[in-house]
Amino acid sequence: MQSFGIGLAGLGNVGAGVFKHLTQNRSLLRGRLGCELEVRKVAVRDVSRDRGVPRELLTTNAMELLDDPNVHIVVELMGQKEESLRLMLGAIERKKIVVTGNKALLAEHGKEIFDAAYEHKVPVFFEAAVAGGIPIIKAIREGFVANHIQSIHGIINGTSNYILTRMTEAGMGFAEALAEAQAAGYAEADPSLDVNGGDAAHKAVILASLAYGFWVPMEKVFVEGVEQLTANDICFAEKLHYRIKLLAHIKAHTDGIEVRVHPTLIPKSHVLASVNGVFNAIAVKGDVVGDTLFYGRGAGQDPTSSAVIADIAEAADALVSPRRNLGFMPHGLYGVCKPIDEIVSEFYVRLSVEDRPGTIAQIAGILGELNVGISSILQPESEDEGATVPLVLMIHKASNAQIGAALDRIGKLVCVKRPPRMIRVEHFD
Ligand code: HSE
């Protein structure tokens, strides 16, 4: 039986899981793949730490994986920037297949990595980069090959979804919920990427690039995180029959695509509203297949290991029969990313206003002048005239430029006591 050698770079949470499950499920994999997958070298920072990996496999120099003729598949799980890029490009040059979960690196250097992959005709697989154990990369790359992808809406950061769930269901504060997610091992080494939307944006770039055949520049993606969300917003959203989720929105238009990540009010009745905790879910709509939905654990050792091992299996297959699609297939149908100002949506706006005659008239006047329509108003009854009260407006479809201009003017009114808070609304129509 053929045997393929794996070089594992990084033995953190995910790397250790990959080693464990490759070992535990060895005979299952052998039976399914018809070959042996053998870890032959493991690069770690500190060889003295016991991680259940035989000492003789360990090295502190990841670059050793490149020149070992017994390593055919390089699995990059270091999660670094320069060092990971050097390792991946070095592996490609030596015609070793690369498997990675490094979403930040792909989002920022995807073009460079795949230019090298095509030059050297070496596949790069990256299922673990998006949505943990959900096979969304393979689905978009292969399952939906017959489709123009019309839209992708996804909850693709487990940590922020965990935080929002705990804030909504347990009334927990932001910091406490984040600490729980960190303790469970879901958060990034730098958890600011989870809460500021950066991690979801990296994943959105990867999904959009795969779906639309060009590497979407990171700077074209509009990103807003969950740090500014308050219990008040969660509570008003509930009253209005919405849930707040950090969503990635990817859509095709005739004049370009949109890619954005931000907290979003979605109807409580929509299936994504019931995706809680560390779970991720991605709704993909194609012109042939129609609506589809993927659901599963988006973070954590085991689900992510499952995705990495699936890629290793695919790499083993590619070593036996070379392929044309090397993991990302560029094509020229799209190519432009629309700026946020041009993107149209509905909006939730929360104001702190003085409860006096004429307040609503002034606000409605500005919205009317800018051709922005109000679809509903919610103001809890106040005890005293003159008190500062919350005023929530639901806004009909408008461009981000229109609502931005309106809120600039509204925020300057004397009767408006704090900067307006705006959250986009999605009805998935
Ligand atoms: N920190 C990430 C998340 C891990 O919470 O989704 C998986 O990419």
Short mmCIF file of C-alpha atoms and ligand atoms in Angstrom, two decimals:
data_model
loop_
_atom_site.label_atom_id
_atom_site.label_comp_id
_atom_site.label_asym_id
_atom_site.label_seq_id
_atom_site.Cartn_x
_atom_site.Cartn_y
_atom_site.Cartn_z
CA MET A 1 0.00 0.00 0.00
CA GLN A 2 1.24 3.47 -0.86
CA SER A 3 2.24 5.66 2.08
CA PHE A 4 2.33 9.46 2.06
CA GLY A 5 4.41 11.51 4.45
CA ILE A 6 2.98 14.49 6.29
CA GLY A 7 5.01 17.32 7.74
CA LEU A 8 3.04 19.15 10.42
CA ALA A 9 4.09 22.73 11.10
CA GLY A 10 2.53 23.84 14.37
CA LEU A 11 1.31 21.70 17.24
CA GLY A 12 -1.09 24.06 18.98
CA ASN A 13 -4.76 23.34 19.60
CA VAL A 14 -5.50 22.34 15.99
CA GLY A 15 -2.14 20.70 15.19
CA ALA A 16 -2.41 18.47 18.24
CA GLY A 17 -5.96 17.55 17.23
CA VAL A 18 -4.86 16.65 13.71
CA PHE A 19 -2.11 14.38 15.05
CA LYS A 20 -4.50 12.75 17.53
CA HIS A 21 -7.27 12.04 15.01
CA LEU A 22 -4.89 10.90 12.24
CA THR A 23 -3.53 8.40 14.74
CA GLN A 24 -6.88 7.34 16.23
CA ASN A 25 -8.66 6.97 12.87
CA ARG A 26 -5.73 5.54 10.98
CA SER A 27 -7.39 2.31 9.91
CA LEU A 28 -10.62 4.09 8.88
CA LEU A 29 -8.59 6.48 6.72
CA ARG A 30 -6.52 3.62 5.29
CA GLY A 31 -9.70 1.78 4.35
CA ARG A 32 -11.32 4.81 2.76
CA LEU A 33 -8.30 6.22 0.96
CA GLY A 34 -6.44 3.07 0.04
CA CYS A 35 -3.18 4.56 1.27
CA GLU A 36 -1.34 5.18 4.49
CA LEU A 37 -1.07 8.73 5.91
CA GLU A 38 1.94 9.03 8.12
CA VAL A 39 3.11 12.06 10.11
CA ARG A 40 6.89 12.08 9.56
CA LYS A 41 7.98 15.41 10.95
CA VAL A 42 6.42 17.94 13.32
CA ALA A 43 7.71 21.49 13.75
CA VAL A 44 7.12 23.00 17.20
CA ARG A 45 8.40 25.98 19.14
CA ASP A 46 9.49 24.01 22.18
CA VAL A 47 10.47 20.33 21.87
CA SER A 48 10.50 19.79 25.62
CA ARG A 49 6.71 20.12 25.95
CA ASP A 50 4.99 16.74 25.92
CA ARG A 51 2.16 16.67 23.41
CA GLY A 52 1.84 12.96 22.83
CA VAL A 53 4.01 13.09 19.68
CA PRO A 54 7.14 10.87 19.56
CA ARG A 55 10.18 13.00 20.37
CA GLU A 56 12.11 11.85 17.28
CA LEU A 57 9.52 13.49 14.98
CA LEU A 58 9.96 16.92 16.52
CA THR A 59 12.04 19.80 15.21
CA THR A 60 12.08 23.49 16.02
CA ASN A 61 12.85 24.41 12.44
CA ALA A 62 9.71 24.35 10.27
CA MET A 63 11.86 24.79 7.15
CA GLU A 64 13.22 21.25 7.74
CA LEU A 65 9.89 19.94 6.41
CA LEU A 66 10.76 21.38 3.03
CA ASP A 67 13.91 19.42 2.36
CA ASP A 68 12.77 16.11 3.83
CA PRO A 69 12.15 13.83 0.84
CA ASN A 70 9.80 11.71 2.96
CA VAL A 71 7.41 14.64 3.48
CA HIS A 72 4.94 14.95 0.58
CA ILE A 73 2.26 17.08 2.24
CA VAL A 74 3.11 20.16 4.30
CA VAL A 75 0.37 21.05 6.78
CA GLU A 76 0.81 24.66 7.88
CA LEU A 77 -0.92 25.28 11.22
CA MET A 78 1.48 27.81 12.73
CA GLY A 79 -0.91 30.68 12.09
CA GLN A 80 1.99 33.07 11.53
CA LYS A 81 2.41 35.60 8.74
CA GLU A 82 5.95 35.79 7.30
CA GLU A 83 7.09 32.39 8.52
CA SER A 84 3.92 30.63 7.34
CA LEU A 85 4.12 32.34 3.95
CA ARG A 86 7.78 31.37 3.56
CA LEU A 87 6.96 27.78 4.46
CA MET A 88 4.03 27.59 2.06
CA LEU A 89 5.87 29.15 -0.88
CA GLY A 90 8.90 26.97 -0.14
CA ALA A 91 6.72 23.84 -0.14
CA ILE A 92 5.05 24.85 -3.42
CA GLU A 93 8.45 25.45 -5.08
CA ARG A 94 9.48 21.95 -4.03
CA LYS A 95 6.21 20.53 -5.36
CA LYS A 96 4.89 19.52 -1.96
CA ILE A 97 1.13 19.88 -1.53
CA VAL A 98 0.14 22.46 1.07
CA VAL A 99 -2.74 22.20 3.54
CA THR A 100 -3.43 25.24 5.67
CA GLY A 101 -6.03 26.81 7.93
CA ASN A 102 -4.32 30.18 7.83
CA LYS A 103 -7.23 32.44 6.91
CA ALA A 104 -5.41 35.72 7.53
CA LEU A 105 -2.57 34.68 5.24
CA LEU A 106 -4.92 33.53 2.47
CA ALA A 107 -7.02 36.69 2.74
CA GLU A 108 -3.93 38.86 2.45
CA HIS A 109 -1.69 36.77 0.18
CA GLY A 110 -4.12 34.46 -1.61
CA LYS A 111 -3.18 35.74 -5.05
CA GLU A 112 0.55 35.35 -4.46
CA ILE A 113 0.10 31.85 -3.02
CA PHE A 114 -2.07 30.65 -5.90
CA ASP A 115 0.08 32.31 -8.56
CA ALA A 116 2.92 30.19 -7.18
CA ALA A 117 0.65 27.12 -6.99
CA TYR A 118 -0.27 27.48 -10.68
CA GLU A 119 3.33 28.15 -11.70
CA HIS A 120 4.48 24.95 -10.01
CA LYS A 121 1.23 23.00 -10.57
CA VAL A 122 0.87 22.20 -6.87
CA PRO A 123 -2.48 22.22 -5.03
CA VAL A 124 -3.10 24.25 -1.88
CA PHE A 125 -6.07 23.14 0.23
CA PHE A 126 -7.63 25.31 2.92
CA GLU A 127 -10.90 23.81 4.19
CA ALA A 128 -9.99 24.63 7.80
CA ALA A 129 -9.66 28.33 7.03
CA VAL A 130 -13.42 28.95 7.06
CA ALA A 131 -16.14 27.71 9.42
CA GLY A 132 -14.21 24.99 11.26
CA GLY A 133 -15.64 21.57 10.49
CA ILE A 134 -18.19 22.67 7.86
CA PRO A 135 -17.01 21.61 4.38
CA ILE A 136 -17.99 24.95 2.84
CA ILE A 137 -14.83 25.37 0.75
CA LYS A 138 -15.33 22.06 -1.01
CA ALA A 139 -19.02 22.85 -1.45
CA ILE A 140 -18.34 26.16 -3.19
CA ARG A 141 -15.34 24.88 -5.15
CA GLU A 142 -16.92 21.63 -6.32
CA GLY A 143 -20.50 21.16 -5.19
CA PHE A 144 -21.66 24.43 -6.73
CA VAL A 145 -19.42 24.44 -9.79
CA ALA A 146 -22.54 24.65 -11.99
CA ASN A 147 -23.78 27.84 -10.31
CA HIS A 148 -23.40 31.57 -10.45
CA ILE A 149 -23.30 32.23 -6.73
CA GLN A 150 -25.94 34.87 -6.06
CA SER A 151 -25.35 35.35 -2.36
CA ILE A 152 -23.61 34.00 0.70
CA HIS A 153 -24.70 35.03 4.19
CA GLY A 154 -22.76 33.51 7.02
CA ILE A 155 -22.17 33.41 10.72
CA ILE A 156 -18.48 32.61 10.40
CA ASN A 157 -16.93 33.65 13.69
CA GLY A 158 -17.74 31.24 16.50
CA THR A 159 -16.41 33.46 19.27
CA SER A 160 -18.56 36.47 18.45
CA ASN A 161 -21.58 34.24 17.95
CA TYR A 162 -20.89 32.70 21.34
CA ILE A 163 -20.66 36.17 22.90
CA LEU A 164 -23.90 37.38 21.28
CA THR A 165 -25.70 34.19 22.32
CA ARG A 166 -24.63 34.54 25.94
CA MET A 167 -25.55 38.23 25.97
CA THR A 168 -28.97 37.45 24.47
CA GLU A 169 -29.85 34.32 26.40
CA ALA A 170 -28.05 34.71 29.72
CA GLY A 171 -28.04 38.51 29.91
CA MET A 172 -24.25 38.27 30.31
CA GLY A 173 -21.93 41.24 29.83
CA PHE A 174 -19.61 41.40 26.84
CA ALA A 175 -16.34 40.85 28.76
CA GLU A 176 -17.66 37.88 30.72
CA ALA A 177 -18.96 36.18 27.57
CA LEU A 178 -15.63 36.74 25.78
CA ALA A 179 -13.73 35.24 28.74
CA GLU A 180 -15.91 32.09 28.49
CA ALA A 181 -15.22 31.77 24.75
CA GLN A 182 -11.48 32.17 25.36
CA ALA A 183 -11.51 29.55 28.11
CA ALA A 184 -13.21 27.11 25.71
CA GLY A 185 -10.39 27.64 23.16
CA TYR A 186 -12.56 29.24 20.46
CA ALA A 187 -10.96 32.67 20.34
CA GLU A 188 -7.99 33.70 18.21
CA ALA A 189 -4.61 34.20 19.87
CA ASP A 190 -5.47 37.87 19.46
CA PRO A 191 -9.17 37.90 20.42
CA SER A 192 -9.59 41.44 19.12
CA LEU A 193 -9.82 39.83 15.66
CA ASP A 194 -12.88 37.90 16.81
CA VAL A 195 -14.71 40.89 18.24
CA ASN A 196 -13.68 43.55 15.72
CA GLY A 197 -14.88 41.48 12.75
CA GLY A 198 -11.35 40.96 11.37
CA ASP A 199 -11.45 37.16 11.58
CA ALA A 200 -14.87 36.99 9.89
CA ALA A 201 -13.60 39.42 7.23
CA HIS A 202 -10.64 37.15 6.44
CA LYS A 203 -13.07 34.26 5.99
CA ALA A 204 -15.46 36.41 3.94
CA VAL A 205 -12.60 37.32 1.59
CA ILE A 206 -11.85 33.62 1.09
CA LEU A 207 -15.49 32.69 0.42
CA ALA A 208 -16.03 35.66 -1.92
CA SER A 209 -12.79 34.97 -3.78
CA LEU A 210 -13.70 31.32 -4.29
CA ALA A 211 -17.24 32.16 -5.35
CA TYR A 212 -16.28 34.96 -7.74
CA GLY A 213 -12.94 33.75 -9.08
CA PHE A 214 -10.69 36.67 -8.11
CA TRP A 215 -8.85 37.51 -4.89
CA VAL A 216 -10.94 40.23 -3.26
CA PRO A 217 -8.66 42.89 -1.76
CA MET A 218 -9.03 42.98 2.01
CA GLU A 219 -9.28 46.78 1.99
CA LYS A 220 -12.44 46.60 -0.13
CA VAL A 221 -14.31 44.73 2.59
CA PHE A 222 -16.46 46.79 4.94
CA VAL A 223 -15.92 45.51 8.49
CA GLU A 224 -17.59 46.37 11.77
CA GLY A 225 -17.32 44.18 14.89
CA VAL A 226 -19.52 43.41 17.86
CA GLU A 227 -17.67 45.52 20.44
CA GLN A 228 -20.14 48.39 20.27
CA LEU A 229 -23.26 46.26 20.76
CA THR A 230 -25.12 46.91 23.97
CA ALA A 231 -27.72 45.02 25.96
CA ASN A 232 -30.11 47.82 24.90
CA ASP A 233 -29.73 46.98 21.22
CA ILE A 234 -30.17 43.28 21.87
CA CYS A 235 -33.30 44.04 23.91
CA PHE A 236 -34.86 46.40 21.32
CA ALA A 237 -34.09 43.91 18.55
CA GLU A 238 -35.96 41.24 20.55
CA LYS A 239 -38.96 43.54 20.97
CA LEU A 240 -39.02 44.12 17.23
CA HIS A 241 -38.77 40.33 16.57
CA TYR A 242 -35.16 40.37 15.39
CA ARG A 243 -31.90 38.79 16.59
CA ILE A 244 -28.50 40.44 16.22
CA LYS A 245 -25.80 38.31 14.57
CA LEU A 246 -22.35 39.15 13.26
CA LEU A 247 -22.91 38.27 9.61
CA ALA A 248 -20.75 38.18 6.52
CA HIS A 249 -22.73 39.28 3.47
CA ILE A 250 -21.42 38.43 0.02
CA LYS A 251 -23.57 39.19 -3.01
CA ALA A 252 -23.23 39.47 -6.76
CA HIS A 253 -24.70 42.44 -8.64
CA THR A 254 -24.54 43.20 -12.33
CA ASP A 255 -21.92 45.90 -11.67
CA GLY A 256 -19.76 44.11 -9.11
CA ILE A 257 -19.86 42.18 -5.87
CA GLU A 258 -20.32 43.29 -2.29
CA VAL A 259 -18.44 41.87 0.67
CA ARG A 260 -19.21 43.18 4.14
CA VAL A 261 -19.10 41.98 7.74
CA HIS A 262 -21.09 43.68 10.47
CA PRO A 263 -23.66 43.09 13.20
CA THR A 264 -26.99 42.56 11.50
CA LEU A 265 -30.59 42.45 12.66
CA ILE A 266 -32.21 39.38 11.14
CA PRO A 267 -35.81 38.24 11.60
CA LYS A 268 -36.15 35.84 14.53
CA SER A 269 -37.99 33.49 12.20
CA HIS A 270 -34.99 33.14 9.87
CA VAL A 271 -32.99 29.96 10.31
CA LEU A 272 -29.72 31.87 10.92
CA ALA A 273 -31.33 33.50 13.98
CA SER A 274 -31.35 30.10 15.71
CA VAL A 275 -27.64 29.46 15.18
CA ASN A 276 -26.23 29.82 18.66
CA GLY A 277 -23.05 29.41 20.66
CA VAL A 278 -19.90 28.53 18.79
CA PHE A 279 -21.89 27.18 15.84
CA ASN A 280 -21.43 28.68 12.40
CA ALA A 281 -23.90 28.59 9.55
CA ILE A 282 -23.64 29.67 5.96
CA ALA A 283 -26.53 30.18 3.57
CA VAL A 284 -25.45 29.95 -0.07
CA LYS A 285 -27.74 30.74 -2.97
CA GLY A 286 -26.86 29.65 -6.49
CA ASP A 287 -28.73 30.24 -9.73
CA VAL A 288 -29.04 26.51 -10.37
CA VAL A 289 -29.20 24.95 -6.92
CA GLY A 290 -31.31 27.65 -5.21
CA ASP A 291 -31.03 28.04 -1.42
CA THR A 292 -28.69 25.86 0.62
CA LEU A 293 -27.61 25.94 4.24
CA PHE A 294 -24.52 24.62 6.02
CA TYR A 295 -24.33 24.31 9.79
CA GLY A 296 -21.73 23.07 12.26
CA ARG A 297 -19.08 23.92 14.78
CA GLY A 298 -17.05 26.82 13.49
CA ALA A 299 -14.18 26.67 15.95
CA GLY A 300 -12.45 24.29 18.30
CA GLN A 301 -9.88 21.54 18.06
CA ASP A 302 -11.97 18.63 16.80
CA PRO A 303 -14.09 20.28 14.08
CA THR A 304 -11.07 22.11 12.69
CA SER A 305 -9.00 18.91 12.75
CA SER A 306 -11.76 17.19 10.78
CA ALA A 307 -11.40 19.84 8.04
CA VAL A 308 -7.59 19.62 8.00
CA ILE A 309 -7.66 15.82 7.72
CA ALA A 310 -10.18 16.05 4.86
CA ASP A 311 -7.66 18.24 3.04
CA ILE A 312 -4.82 15.83 3.81
CA ALA A 313 -6.94 13.05 2.29
CA GLU A 314 -7.55 15.18 -0.77
CA ALA A 315 -3.84 15.93 -0.99
CA ALA A 316 -3.08 12.21 -0.93
CA ASP A 317 -5.56 11.75 -3.77
CA ALA A 318 -3.93 14.57 -5.75
CA LEU A 319 -0.56 12.88 -5.32
CA VAL A 320 -1.98 9.83 -7.08
CA SER A 321 -3.91 11.64 -9.83
CA PRO A 322 -2.86 15.23 -10.58
CA ARG A 323 -5.67 17.77 -10.98
CA ARG A 324 -6.40 20.95 -12.93
CA ASN A 325 -8.18 22.82 -10.12
CA LEU A 326 -5.44 23.44 -7.59
CA GLY A 327 -7.75 24.58 -4.80
CA PHE A 328 -8.71 27.96 -6.23
CA MET A 329 -9.77 28.40 -9.84
CA PRO A 330 -9.48 32.01 -11.06
CA HIS A 331 -11.97 33.23 -13.66
CA GLY A 332 -12.87 36.57 -15.11
CA LEU A 333 -16.65 36.94 -14.75
CA TYR A 334 -16.54 39.41 -11.87
CA GLY A 335 -13.68 41.55 -10.60
CA VAL A 336 -15.08 44.68 -8.95
CA CYS A 337 -16.00 45.14 -5.31
CA LYS A 338 -18.66 47.78 -4.61
CA PRO A 339 -17.94 50.41 -1.94
CA ILE A 340 -20.15 50.34 1.17
CA ASP A 341 -21.68 53.75 0.34
CA GLU A 342 -23.38 52.25 -2.72
CA ILE A 343 -24.78 49.25 -0.90
CA VAL A 344 -28.49 49.37 -0.14
CA SER A 345 -30.04 47.89 2.98
CA GLU A 346 -32.62 48.46 5.69
CA PHE A 347 -31.50 49.92 8.99
CA TYR A 348 -32.19 49.98 12.72
CA VAL A 349 -31.36 53.33 14.28
CA ARG A 350 -31.31 53.98 18.04
CA LEU A 351 -31.26 57.55 19.23
CA SER A 352 -31.17 59.11 22.68
CA VAL A 353 -33.50 62.05 22.43
CA GLU A 354 -35.10 64.69 24.56
CA ASP A 355 -38.79 63.87 25.05
CA ARG A 356 -40.22 67.22 23.88
CA PRO A 357 -42.78 68.31 21.31
CA GLY A 358 -41.14 68.58 17.89
CA THR A 359 -38.32 66.07 18.46
CA ILE A 360 -39.69 63.42 16.12
CA ALA A 361 -40.75 66.07 13.62
CA GLN A 362 -37.16 67.36 13.33
CA ILE A 363 -35.75 63.88 12.90
CA ALA A 364 -38.42 62.83 10.41
CA GLY A 365 -37.87 66.10 8.54
CA ILE A 366 -34.19 65.33 7.92
CA LEU A 367 -34.95 61.76 6.85
CA GLY A 368 -37.69 63.02 4.51
CA GLU A 369 -35.38 65.61 2.91
CA LEU A 370 -32.84 62.88 2.18
CA ASN A 371 -35.53 60.58 0.83
CA VAL A 372 -35.07 58.05 3.63
CA GLY A 373 -38.30 56.38 4.75
CA ILE A 374 -39.22 55.26 8.27
CA SER A 375 -40.93 51.87 8.45
CA SER A 376 -41.64 51.88 12.21
CA ILE A 377 -40.95 53.82 15.39
CA LEU A 378 -40.53 52.52 18.92
CA GLN A 379 -40.27 54.76 21.94
CA PRO A 380 -40.87 53.40 25.40
CA GLU A 381 -43.27 55.64 27.34
CA SER A 382 -41.33 58.17 29.39
CA GLU A 383 -42.31 59.37 32.84
CA ASP A 384 -41.34 63.02 32.49
CA GLU A 385 -41.54 65.34 29.56
CA GLY A 386 -38.00 66.58 28.95
CA ALA A 387 -36.34 63.32 30.00
CA THR A 388 -33.80 61.66 27.71
CA VAL A 389 -35.40 58.58 26.18
CA PRO A 390 -34.43 56.00 23.58
CA LEU A 391 -36.08 56.32 20.19
CA VAL A 392 -35.73 53.41 17.80
CA LEU A 393 -36.44 53.88 14.10
CA MET A 394 -36.64 51.11 11.54
CA ILE A 395 -35.64 52.50 8.17
CA HIS A 396 -36.79 51.35 4.73
CA LYS A 397 -34.22 50.46 2.07
CA ALA A 398 -31.65 53.22 1.54
CA SER A 399 -28.02 53.37 0.53
CA ASN A 400 -25.34 53.47 3.20
CA ALA A 401 -24.40 56.91 1.86
CA GLN A 402 -27.97 58.18 2.40
CA ILE A 403 -28.29 56.86 5.95
CA GLY A 404 -24.79 58.11 6.79
CA ALA A 405 -25.66 61.64 5.62
CA ALA A 406 -28.97 61.56 7.53
CA LEU A 407 -27.38 60.38 10.77
CA ASP A 408 -24.66 63.03 10.51
CA ARG A 409 -27.35 65.71 10.49
CA ILE A 410 -29.57 64.02 13.08
CA GLY A 411 -26.61 63.60 15.44
CA LYS A 412 -26.12 67.38 15.42
CA LEU A 413 -29.68 68.21 16.53
CA VAL A 414 -29.87 69.72 20.02
CA CYS A 415 -32.65 67.28 20.94
CA VAL A 416 -30.37 64.30 20.15
CA LYS A 417 -28.24 63.65 23.19
CA ARG A 418 -25.79 60.96 22.08
CA PRO A 419 -24.27 59.84 18.78
CA PRO A 420 -26.85 57.80 16.82
CA ARG A 421 -26.38 54.05 16.78
CA MET A 422 -27.12 52.28 13.49
CA ILE A 423 -27.25 48.55 12.72
CA ARG A 424 -28.01 47.14 9.28
CA VAL A 425 -31.03 44.87 8.80
CA GLU A 426 -31.25 41.89 6.44
CA HIS A 427 -34.40 40.16 5.24
CA PHE A 428 -32.64 37.80 2.80
CA ASP A 429 -34.94 38.63 -0.10
N1 HSE B 1 -11.59 32.38 16.43
C1 HSE B 1 -12.25 31.70 15.38
C2 HSE B 1 -13.74 31.71 15.66
C3 HSE B 1 -11.73 30.29 15.28
O1 HSE B 1 -14.12 32.02 16.79
O2 HSE B 1 -14.51 31.43 14.77
C4 HSE B 1 -12.11 29.60 14.02
O3 HSE B 1 -11.60 30.25 12.90
#
